[in-house]
PDB file of C-alpha atoms in Angstrom:
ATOM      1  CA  UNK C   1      89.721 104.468  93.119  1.00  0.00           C
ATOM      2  CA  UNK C   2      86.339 103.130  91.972  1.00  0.00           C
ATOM      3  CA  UNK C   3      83.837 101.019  93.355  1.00  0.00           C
ATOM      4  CA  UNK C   4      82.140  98.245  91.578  1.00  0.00           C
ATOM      5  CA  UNK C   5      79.226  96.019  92.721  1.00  0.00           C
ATOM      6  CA  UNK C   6      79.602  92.470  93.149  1.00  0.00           C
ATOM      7  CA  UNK C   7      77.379  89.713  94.207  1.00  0.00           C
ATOM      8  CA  UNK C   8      80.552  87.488  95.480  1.00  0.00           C
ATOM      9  CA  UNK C   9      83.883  87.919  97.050  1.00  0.00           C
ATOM     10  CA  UNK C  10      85.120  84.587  97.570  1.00  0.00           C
ATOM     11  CA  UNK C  11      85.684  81.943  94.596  1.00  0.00           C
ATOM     12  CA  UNK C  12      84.840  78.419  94.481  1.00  0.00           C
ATOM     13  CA  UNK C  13      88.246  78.033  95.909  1.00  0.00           C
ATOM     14  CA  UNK C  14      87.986  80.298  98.536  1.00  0.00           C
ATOM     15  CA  UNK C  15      90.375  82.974  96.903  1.00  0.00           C
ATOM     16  CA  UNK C  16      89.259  86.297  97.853  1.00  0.00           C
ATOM     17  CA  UNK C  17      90.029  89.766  96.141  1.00  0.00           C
ATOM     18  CA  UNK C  18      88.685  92.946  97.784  1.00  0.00           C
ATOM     19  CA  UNK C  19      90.588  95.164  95.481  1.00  0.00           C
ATOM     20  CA  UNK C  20      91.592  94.555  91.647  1.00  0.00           C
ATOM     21  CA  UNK C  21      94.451  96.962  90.036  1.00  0.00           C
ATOM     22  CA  UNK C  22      96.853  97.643  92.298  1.00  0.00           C
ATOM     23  CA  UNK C  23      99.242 100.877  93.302  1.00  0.00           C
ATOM     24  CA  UNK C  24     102.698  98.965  94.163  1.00  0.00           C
ATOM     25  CA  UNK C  25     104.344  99.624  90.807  1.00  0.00           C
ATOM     26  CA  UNK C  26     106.110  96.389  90.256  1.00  0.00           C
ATOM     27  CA  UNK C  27     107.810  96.515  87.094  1.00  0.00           C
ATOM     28  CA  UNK C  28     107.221  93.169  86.527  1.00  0.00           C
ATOM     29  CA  UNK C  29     103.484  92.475  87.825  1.00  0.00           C
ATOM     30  CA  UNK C  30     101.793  89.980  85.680  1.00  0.00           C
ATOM     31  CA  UNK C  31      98.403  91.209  86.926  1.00  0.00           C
ATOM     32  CA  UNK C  32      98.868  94.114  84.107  1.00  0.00           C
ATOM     33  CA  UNK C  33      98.607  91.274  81.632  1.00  0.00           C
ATOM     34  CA  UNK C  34      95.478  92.125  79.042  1.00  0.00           C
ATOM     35  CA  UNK C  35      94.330  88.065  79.455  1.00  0.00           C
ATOM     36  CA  UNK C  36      92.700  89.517  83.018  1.00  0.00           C
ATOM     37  CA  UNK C  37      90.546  91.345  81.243  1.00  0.00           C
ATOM     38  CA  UNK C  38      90.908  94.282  83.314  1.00  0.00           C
ATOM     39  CA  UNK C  39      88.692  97.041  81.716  1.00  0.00           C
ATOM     40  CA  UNK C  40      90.123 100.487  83.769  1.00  0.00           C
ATOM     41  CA  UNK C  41      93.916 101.960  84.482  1.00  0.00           C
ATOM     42  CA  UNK C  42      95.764  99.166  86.812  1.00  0.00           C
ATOM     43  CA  UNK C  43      96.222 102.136  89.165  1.00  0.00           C
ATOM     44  CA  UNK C  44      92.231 103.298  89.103  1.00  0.00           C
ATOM     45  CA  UNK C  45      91.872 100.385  92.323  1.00  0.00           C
ATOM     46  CA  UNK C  46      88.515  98.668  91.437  1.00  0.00           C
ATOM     47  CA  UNK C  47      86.900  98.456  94.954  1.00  0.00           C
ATOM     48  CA  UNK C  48      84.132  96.024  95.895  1.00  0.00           C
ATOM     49  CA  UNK C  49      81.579  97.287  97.577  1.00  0.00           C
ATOM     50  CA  UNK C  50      80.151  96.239 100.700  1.00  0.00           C
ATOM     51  CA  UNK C  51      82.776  93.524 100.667  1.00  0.00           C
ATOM     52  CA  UNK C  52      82.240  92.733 104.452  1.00  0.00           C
ATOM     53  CA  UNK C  53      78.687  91.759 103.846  1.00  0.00           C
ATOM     54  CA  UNK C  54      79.020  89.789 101.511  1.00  0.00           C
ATOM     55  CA  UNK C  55      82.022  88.070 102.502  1.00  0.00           C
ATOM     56  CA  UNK C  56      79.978  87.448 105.919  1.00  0.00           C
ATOM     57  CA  UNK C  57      77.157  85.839 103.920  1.00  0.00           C
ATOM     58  CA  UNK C  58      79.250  83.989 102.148  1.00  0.00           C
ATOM     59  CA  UNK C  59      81.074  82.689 105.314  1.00  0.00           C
ATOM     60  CA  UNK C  60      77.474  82.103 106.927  1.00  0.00           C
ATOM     61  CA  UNK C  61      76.632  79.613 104.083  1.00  0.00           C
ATOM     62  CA  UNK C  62      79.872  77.438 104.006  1.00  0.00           C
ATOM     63  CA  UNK C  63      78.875  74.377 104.686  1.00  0.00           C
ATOM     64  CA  UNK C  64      82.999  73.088 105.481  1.00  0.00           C
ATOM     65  CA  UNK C  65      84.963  75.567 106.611  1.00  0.00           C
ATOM     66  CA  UNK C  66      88.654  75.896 105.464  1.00  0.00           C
ATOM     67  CA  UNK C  67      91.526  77.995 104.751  1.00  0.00           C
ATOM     68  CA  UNK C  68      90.617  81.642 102.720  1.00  0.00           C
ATOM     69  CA  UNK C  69      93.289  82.547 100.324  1.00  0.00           C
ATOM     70  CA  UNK C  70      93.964  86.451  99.591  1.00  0.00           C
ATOM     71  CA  UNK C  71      97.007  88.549  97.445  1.00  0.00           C
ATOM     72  CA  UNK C  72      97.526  85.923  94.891  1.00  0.00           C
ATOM     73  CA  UNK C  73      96.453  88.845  92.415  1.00  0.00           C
ATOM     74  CA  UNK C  74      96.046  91.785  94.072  1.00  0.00           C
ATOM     75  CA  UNK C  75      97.905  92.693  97.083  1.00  0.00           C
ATOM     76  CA  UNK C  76      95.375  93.353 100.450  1.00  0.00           C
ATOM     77  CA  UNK C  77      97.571  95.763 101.862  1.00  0.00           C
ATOM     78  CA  UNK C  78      97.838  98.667  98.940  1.00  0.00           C
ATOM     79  CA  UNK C  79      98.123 102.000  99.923  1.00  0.00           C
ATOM     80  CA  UNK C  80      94.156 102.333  99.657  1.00  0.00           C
ATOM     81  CA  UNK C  81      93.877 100.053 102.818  1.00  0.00           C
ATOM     82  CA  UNK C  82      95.194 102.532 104.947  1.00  0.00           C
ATOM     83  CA  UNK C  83      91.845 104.391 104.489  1.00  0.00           C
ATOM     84  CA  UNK C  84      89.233 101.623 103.916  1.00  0.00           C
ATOM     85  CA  UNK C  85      90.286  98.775 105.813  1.00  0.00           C
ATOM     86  CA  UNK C  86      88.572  96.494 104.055  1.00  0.00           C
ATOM     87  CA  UNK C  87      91.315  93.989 104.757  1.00  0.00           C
ATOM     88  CA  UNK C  88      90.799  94.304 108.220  1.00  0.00           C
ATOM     89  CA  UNK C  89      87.267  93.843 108.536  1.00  0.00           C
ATOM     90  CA  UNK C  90      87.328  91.289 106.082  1.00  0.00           C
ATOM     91  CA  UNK C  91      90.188  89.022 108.270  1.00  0.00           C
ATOM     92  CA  UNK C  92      87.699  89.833 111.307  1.00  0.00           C
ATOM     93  CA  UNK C  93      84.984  88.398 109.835  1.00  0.00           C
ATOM     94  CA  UNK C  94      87.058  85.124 108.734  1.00  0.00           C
ATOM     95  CA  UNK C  95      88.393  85.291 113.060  1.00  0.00           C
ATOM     96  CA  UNK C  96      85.075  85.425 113.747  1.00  0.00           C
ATOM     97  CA  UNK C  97      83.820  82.392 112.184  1.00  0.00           C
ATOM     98  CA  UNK C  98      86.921  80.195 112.605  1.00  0.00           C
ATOM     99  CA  UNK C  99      88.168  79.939 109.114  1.00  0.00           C
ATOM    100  CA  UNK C 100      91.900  79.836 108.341  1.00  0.00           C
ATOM    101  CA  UNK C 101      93.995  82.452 106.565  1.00  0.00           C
ATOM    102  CA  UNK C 102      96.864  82.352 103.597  1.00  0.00           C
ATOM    103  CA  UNK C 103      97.618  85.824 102.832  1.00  0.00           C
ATOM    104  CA  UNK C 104     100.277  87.378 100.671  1.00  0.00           C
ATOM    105  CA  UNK C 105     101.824  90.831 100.788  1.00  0.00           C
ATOM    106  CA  UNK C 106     104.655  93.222  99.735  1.00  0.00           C
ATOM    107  CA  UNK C 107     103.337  95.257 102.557  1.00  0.00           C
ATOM    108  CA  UNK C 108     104.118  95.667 105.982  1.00  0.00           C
ATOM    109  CA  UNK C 109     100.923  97.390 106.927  1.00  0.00           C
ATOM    110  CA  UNK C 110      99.853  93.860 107.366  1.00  0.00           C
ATOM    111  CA  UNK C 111     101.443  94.367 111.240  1.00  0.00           C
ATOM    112  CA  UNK C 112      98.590  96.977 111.533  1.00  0.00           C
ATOM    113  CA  UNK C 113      96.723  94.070 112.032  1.00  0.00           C
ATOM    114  CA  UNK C 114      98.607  91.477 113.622  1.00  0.00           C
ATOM    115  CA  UNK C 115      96.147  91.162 116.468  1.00  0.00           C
ATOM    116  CA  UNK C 116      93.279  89.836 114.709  1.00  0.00           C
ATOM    117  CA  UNK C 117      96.174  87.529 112.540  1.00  0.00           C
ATOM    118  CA  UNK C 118      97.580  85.814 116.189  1.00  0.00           C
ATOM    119  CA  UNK C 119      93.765  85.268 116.750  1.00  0.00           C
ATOM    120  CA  UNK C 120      92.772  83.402 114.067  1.00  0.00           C
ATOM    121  CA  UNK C 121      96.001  81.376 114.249  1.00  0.00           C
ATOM    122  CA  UNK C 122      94.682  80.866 117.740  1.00  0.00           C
ATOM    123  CA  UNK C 123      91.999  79.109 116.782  1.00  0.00           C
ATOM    124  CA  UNK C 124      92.600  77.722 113.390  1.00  0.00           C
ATOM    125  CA  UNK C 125      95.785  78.791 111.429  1.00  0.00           C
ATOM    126  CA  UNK C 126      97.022  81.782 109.761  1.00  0.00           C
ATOM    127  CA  UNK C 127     100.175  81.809 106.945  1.00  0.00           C
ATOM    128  CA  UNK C 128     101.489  84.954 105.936  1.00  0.00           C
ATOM    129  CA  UNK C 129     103.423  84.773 103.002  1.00  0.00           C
ATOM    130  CA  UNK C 130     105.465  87.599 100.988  1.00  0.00           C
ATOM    131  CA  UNK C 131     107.232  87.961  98.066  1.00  0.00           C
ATOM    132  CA  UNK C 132     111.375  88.424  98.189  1.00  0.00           C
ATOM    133  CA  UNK C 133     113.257  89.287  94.745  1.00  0.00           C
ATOM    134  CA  UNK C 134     116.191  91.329  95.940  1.00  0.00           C
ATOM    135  CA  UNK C 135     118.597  91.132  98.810  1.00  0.00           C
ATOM    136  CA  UNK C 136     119.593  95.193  97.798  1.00  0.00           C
ATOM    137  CA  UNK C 137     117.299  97.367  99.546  1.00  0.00           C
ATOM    138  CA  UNK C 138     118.135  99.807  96.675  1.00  0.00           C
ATOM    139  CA  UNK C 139     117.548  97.802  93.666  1.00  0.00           C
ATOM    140  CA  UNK C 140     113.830  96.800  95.421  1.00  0.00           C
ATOM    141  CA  UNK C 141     112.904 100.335  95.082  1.00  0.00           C
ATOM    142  CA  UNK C 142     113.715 100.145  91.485  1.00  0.00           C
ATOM    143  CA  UNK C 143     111.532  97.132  90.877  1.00  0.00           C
ATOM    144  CA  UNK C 144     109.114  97.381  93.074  1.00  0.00           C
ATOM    145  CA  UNK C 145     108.623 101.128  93.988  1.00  0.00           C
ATOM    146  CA  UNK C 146     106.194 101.591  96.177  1.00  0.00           C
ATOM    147  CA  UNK C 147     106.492  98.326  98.722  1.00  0.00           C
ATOM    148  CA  UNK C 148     108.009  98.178 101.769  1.00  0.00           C
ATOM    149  CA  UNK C 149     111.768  97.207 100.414  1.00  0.00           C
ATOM    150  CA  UNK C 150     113.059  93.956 101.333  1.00  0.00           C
ATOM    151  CA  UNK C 151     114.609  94.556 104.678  1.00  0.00           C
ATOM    152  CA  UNK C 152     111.165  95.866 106.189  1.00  0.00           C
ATOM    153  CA  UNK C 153     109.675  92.510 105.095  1.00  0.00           C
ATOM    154  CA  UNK C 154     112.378  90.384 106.325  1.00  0.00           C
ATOM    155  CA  UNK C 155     111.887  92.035 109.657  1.00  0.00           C
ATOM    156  CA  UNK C 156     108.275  91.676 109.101  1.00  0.00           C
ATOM    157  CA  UNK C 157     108.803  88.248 108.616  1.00  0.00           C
ATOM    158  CA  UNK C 158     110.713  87.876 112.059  1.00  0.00           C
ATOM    159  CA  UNK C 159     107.142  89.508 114.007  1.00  0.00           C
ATOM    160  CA  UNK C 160     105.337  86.729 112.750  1.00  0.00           C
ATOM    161  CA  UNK C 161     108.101  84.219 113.513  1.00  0.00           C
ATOM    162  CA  UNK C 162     108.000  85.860 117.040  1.00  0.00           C
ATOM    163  CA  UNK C 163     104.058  85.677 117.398  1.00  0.00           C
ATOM    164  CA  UNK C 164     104.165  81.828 116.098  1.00  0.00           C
ATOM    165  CA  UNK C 165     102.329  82.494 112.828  1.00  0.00           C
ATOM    166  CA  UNK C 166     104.057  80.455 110.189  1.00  0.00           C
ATOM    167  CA  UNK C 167     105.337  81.605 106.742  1.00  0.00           C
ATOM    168  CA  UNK C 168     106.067  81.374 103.420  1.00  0.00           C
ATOM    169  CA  UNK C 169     108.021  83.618 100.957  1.00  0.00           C
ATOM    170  CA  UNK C 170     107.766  83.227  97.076  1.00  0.00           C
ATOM    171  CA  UNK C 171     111.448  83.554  96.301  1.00  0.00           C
ATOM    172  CA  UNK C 172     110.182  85.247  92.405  1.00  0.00           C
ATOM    173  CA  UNK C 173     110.260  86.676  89.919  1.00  0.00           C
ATOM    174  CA  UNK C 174     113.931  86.991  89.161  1.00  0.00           C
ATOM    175  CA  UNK C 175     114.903  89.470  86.533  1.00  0.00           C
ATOM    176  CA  UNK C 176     117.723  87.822  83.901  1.00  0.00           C
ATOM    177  CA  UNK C 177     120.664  89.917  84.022  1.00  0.00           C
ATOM    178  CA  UNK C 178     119.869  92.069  86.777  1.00  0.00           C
ATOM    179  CA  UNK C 179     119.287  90.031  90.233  1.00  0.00           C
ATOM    180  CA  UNK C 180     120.000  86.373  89.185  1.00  0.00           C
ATOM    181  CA  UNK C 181     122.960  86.256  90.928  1.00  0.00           C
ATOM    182  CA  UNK C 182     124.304  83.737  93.152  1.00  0.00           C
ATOM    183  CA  UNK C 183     125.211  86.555  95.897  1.00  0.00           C
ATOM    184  CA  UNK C 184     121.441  88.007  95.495  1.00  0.00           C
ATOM    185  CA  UNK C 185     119.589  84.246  96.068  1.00  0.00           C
ATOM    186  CA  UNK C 186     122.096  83.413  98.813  1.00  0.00           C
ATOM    187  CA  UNK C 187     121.873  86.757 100.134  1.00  0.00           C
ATOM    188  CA  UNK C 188     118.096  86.177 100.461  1.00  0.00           C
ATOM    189  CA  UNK C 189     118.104  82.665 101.308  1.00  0.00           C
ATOM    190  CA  UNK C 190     119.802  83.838 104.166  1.00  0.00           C
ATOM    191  CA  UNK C 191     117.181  86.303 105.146  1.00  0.00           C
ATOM    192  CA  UNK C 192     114.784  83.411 104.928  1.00  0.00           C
ATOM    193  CA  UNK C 193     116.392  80.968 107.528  1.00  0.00           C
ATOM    194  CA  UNK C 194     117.202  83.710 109.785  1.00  0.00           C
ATOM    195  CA  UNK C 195     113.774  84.662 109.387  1.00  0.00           C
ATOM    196  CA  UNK C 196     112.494  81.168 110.141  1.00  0.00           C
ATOM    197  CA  UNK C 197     110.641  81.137 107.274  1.00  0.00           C
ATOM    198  CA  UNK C 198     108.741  77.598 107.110  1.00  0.00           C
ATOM    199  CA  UNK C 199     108.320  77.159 103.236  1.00  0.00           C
ATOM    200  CA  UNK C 200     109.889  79.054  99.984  1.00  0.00           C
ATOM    201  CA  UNK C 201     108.573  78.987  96.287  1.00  0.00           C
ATOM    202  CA  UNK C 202     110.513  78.799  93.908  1.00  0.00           C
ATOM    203  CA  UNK C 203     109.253  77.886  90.531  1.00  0.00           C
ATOM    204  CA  UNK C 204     112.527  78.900  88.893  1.00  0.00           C
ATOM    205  CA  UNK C 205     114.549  81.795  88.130  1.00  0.00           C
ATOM    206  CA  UNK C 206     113.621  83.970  85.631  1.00  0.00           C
ATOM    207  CA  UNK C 207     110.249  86.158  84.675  1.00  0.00           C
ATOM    208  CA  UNK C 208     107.159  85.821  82.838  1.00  0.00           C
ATOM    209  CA  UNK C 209     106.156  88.088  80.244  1.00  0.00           C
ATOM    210  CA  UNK C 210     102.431  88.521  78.199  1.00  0.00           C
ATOM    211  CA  UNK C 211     100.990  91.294  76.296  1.00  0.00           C
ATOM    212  CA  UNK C 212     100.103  94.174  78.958  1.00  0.00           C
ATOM    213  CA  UNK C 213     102.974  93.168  81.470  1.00  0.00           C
ATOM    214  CA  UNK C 214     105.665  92.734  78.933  1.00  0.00           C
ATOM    215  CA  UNK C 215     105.297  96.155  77.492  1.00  0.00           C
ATOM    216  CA  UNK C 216     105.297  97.503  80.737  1.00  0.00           C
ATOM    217  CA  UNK C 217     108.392  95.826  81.810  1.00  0.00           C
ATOM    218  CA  UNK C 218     110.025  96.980  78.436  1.00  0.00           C
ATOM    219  CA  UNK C 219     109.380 101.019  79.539  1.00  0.00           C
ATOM    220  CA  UNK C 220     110.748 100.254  82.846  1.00  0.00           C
ATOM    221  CA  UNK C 221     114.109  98.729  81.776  1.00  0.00           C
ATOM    222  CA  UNK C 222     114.744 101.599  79.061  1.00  0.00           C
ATOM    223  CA  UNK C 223     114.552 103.678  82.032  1.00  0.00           C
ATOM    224  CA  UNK C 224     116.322 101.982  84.744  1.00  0.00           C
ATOM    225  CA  UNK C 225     118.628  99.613  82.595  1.00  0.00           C
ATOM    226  CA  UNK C 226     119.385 101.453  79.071  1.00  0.00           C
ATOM    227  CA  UNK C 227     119.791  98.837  76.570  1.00  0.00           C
ATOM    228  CA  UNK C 228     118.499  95.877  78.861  1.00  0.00           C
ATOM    229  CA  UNK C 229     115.350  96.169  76.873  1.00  0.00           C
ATOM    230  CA  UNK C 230     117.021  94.949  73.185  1.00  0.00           C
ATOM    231  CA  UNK C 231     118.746  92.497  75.471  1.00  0.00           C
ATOM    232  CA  UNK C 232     115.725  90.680  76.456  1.00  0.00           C
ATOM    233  CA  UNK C 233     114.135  90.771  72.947  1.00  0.00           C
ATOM    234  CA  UNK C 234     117.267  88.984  71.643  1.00  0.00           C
ATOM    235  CA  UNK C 235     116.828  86.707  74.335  1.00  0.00           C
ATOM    236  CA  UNK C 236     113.496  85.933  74.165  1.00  0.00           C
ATOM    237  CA  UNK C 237     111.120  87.169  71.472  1.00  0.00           C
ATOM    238  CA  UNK C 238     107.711  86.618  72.588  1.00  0.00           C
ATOM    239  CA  UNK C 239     107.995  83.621  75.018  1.00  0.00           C
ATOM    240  CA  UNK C 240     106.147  83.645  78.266  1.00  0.00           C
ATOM    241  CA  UNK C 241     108.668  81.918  80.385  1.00  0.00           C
ATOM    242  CA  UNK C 242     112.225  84.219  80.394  1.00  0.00           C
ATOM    243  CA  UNK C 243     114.267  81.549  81.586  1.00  0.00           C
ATOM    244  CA  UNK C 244     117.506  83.085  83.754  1.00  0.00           C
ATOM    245  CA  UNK C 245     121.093  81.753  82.110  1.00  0.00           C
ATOM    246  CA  UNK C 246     122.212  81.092  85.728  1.00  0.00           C
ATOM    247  CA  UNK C 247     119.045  79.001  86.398  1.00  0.00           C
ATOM    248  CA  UNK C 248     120.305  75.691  86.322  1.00  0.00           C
ATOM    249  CA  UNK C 249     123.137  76.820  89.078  1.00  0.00           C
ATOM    250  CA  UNK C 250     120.379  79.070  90.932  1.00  0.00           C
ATOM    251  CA  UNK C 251     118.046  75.927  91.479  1.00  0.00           C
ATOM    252  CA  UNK C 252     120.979  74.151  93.003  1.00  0.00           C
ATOM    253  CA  UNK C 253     121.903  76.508  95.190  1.00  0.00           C
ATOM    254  CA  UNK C 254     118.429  76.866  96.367  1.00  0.00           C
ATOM    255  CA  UNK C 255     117.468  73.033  96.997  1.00  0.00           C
ATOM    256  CA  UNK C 256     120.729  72.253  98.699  1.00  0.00           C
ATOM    257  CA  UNK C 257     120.065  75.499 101.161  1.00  0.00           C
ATOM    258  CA  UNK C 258     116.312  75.087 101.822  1.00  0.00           C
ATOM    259  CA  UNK C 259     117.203  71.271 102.632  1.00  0.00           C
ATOM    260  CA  UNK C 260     120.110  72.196 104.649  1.00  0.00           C
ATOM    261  CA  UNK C 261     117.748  73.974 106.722  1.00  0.00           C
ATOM    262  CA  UNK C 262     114.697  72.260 106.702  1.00  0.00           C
ATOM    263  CA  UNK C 263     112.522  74.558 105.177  1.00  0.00           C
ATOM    264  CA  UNK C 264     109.626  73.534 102.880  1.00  0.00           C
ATOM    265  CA  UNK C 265     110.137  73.638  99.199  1.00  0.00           C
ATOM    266  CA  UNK C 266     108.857  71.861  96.553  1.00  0.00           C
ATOM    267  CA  UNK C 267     105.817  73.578  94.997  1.00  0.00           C
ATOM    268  CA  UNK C 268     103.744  70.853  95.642  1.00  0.00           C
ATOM    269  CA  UNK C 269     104.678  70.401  99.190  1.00  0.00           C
ATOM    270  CA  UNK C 270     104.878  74.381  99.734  1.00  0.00           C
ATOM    271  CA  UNK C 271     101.352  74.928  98.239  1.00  0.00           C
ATOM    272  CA  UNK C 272      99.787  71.482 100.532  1.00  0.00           C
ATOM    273  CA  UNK C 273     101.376  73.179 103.283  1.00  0.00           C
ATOM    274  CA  UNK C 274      98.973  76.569 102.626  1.00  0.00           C
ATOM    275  CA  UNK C 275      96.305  74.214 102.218  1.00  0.00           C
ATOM    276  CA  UNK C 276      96.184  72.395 105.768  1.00  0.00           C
ATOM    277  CA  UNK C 277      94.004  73.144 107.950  1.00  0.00           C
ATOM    278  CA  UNK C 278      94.282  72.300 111.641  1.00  0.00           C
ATOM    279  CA  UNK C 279      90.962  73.889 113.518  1.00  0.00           C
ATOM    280  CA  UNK C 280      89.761  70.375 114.767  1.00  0.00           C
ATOM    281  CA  UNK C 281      93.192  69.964 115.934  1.00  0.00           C
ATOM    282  CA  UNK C 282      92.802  73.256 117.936  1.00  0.00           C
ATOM    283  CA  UNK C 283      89.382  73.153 119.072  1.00  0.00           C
ATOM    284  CA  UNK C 284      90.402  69.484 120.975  1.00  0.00           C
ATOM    285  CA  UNK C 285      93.262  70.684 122.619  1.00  0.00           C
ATOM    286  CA  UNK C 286      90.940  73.390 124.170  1.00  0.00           C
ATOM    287  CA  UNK C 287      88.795  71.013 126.229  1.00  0.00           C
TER     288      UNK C 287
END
């Protein structure tokens, strides 16, 4: 861990990163690609100090308030939160001056603070949203070591349901020849409607790969899936987009069950749905 000074925390699009690098372990992160820039060891957490401050300013000065996006890059709820809890104070300070909330995590320490979560979605409105990539609890700790494995999230999922805070899982990446199964997406698809998940997105099945994350990817399979590595180069070379064989058959599967069960899923309609924001709404039906 290091801390850095910065004079902002939210973007022009209200995304908001308290941490940068991460300690997850996801053999597939695309944050490890070298087109971020990122100038220190993925695992050496960059920490931004003072981020309650400044996110307070920041919320002091917004002239419209709106939703605040957080663990599009970074996840909020690393191990490192357990200590700081800059995630906390920083979903306090959004509570406190009735702004929304999309937030994304492999973690379930995000029930630590489920409190201030029902608050805001009190007020405003709160979507928690994680990411599911493998209905075997034992091939998650392969490829994403150090989350909680995809059971805990499902039930994680159900808390929310319970508390009426809505959600959203990103049903990616899928790894070609390893989960893109038809048992794995139904298996999870499953997990999804019992969950009551409102929205899932899918942007196909398959991974991404640049410089940085690919190589990284590459050690992992050698060591995990011997030969899976010369596989994938055969497969695709240096493409970006790693297209699953089974994708065409995946995507049906997964439109005809999100549809039989009314749950959200086009990108654009699962990415307006994060976007709405409903304090108005709320505030009248107080009075």
């Amino acid at each position: 861990m290091h801390l850095v000074d910065r004079k902002t925390i939210l973007s022009p699009k209200n995304g908001m990163n308290i941490y940068r690098g991460c300690s997850h372990g996801c053999i597939y992160c695309d944050s490890r690609s070298k087109c971020y820039g990122m100038d220190h060891d993925f695992e050496d957490i960059e920490v931004k100090r003072d981020a309650p401050r400044i996110l307070e300013e920041q919320l002091r000065r917004k002239r419209k308030k709106g939703m605040i996006f957080t663990g599009a890059m970074c996840d909020p709820y690393m191990h490192i939160e357990d200590e700081l809890q800059m995630t906390r104070q920083c979903l306090s300070l959004i509570d406190k001056y009735d702004f929304g909330l999309a937030i994304l995590t492999k973690s379930c320490r995000i029930l630590r603070d489920i409190d201030i979560l029902t608050s805001i979605n009190s007020k405003t409105r709160c979507v928690v949203q994680t990411t599911l990539t493998t209905y075997d609890d034992e091939l998650c700790k392969i490829l994403e070591p150090d989350v909680s494995v995809t059971s805990e999230r499902v039930r994680m999922l159900g808390t929310m349901r319970d508390r009426g805070i809505p959600t959203v899982v990103w049903l990616c990446p899928t790894l070609p020849l390893i989960n893109d199964t038809e048992e794995n997406i139904r298996g999870l698809l499953g997990q999804c409607v019992d969950a009551g998940v409102k929205g899932i997105l899918c942007f196909g099945f398959g991974v991404t790969m640049r410089d940085g994350s690919r190589e990284y990817l590459y050690g992992k399979l050698d060591r995990h899936f011997p030969g899976m590595k010369e596989k994938y180069m055969e497969m695709y070379g240096d493409a970006y987009e790693c297209r699953s064989p089974n994708n065409g058959r995946l995507m049906k599967i997964f439109r005809a069950e999100c549809e039989r069960h009314d749950i959200i899923h086009g990108t654009n309609e699962v990415f307006a749905y994060l976007n709405q924001f409903t304090s108005e709404t709320k505030q009248t039906t107080l009075f």
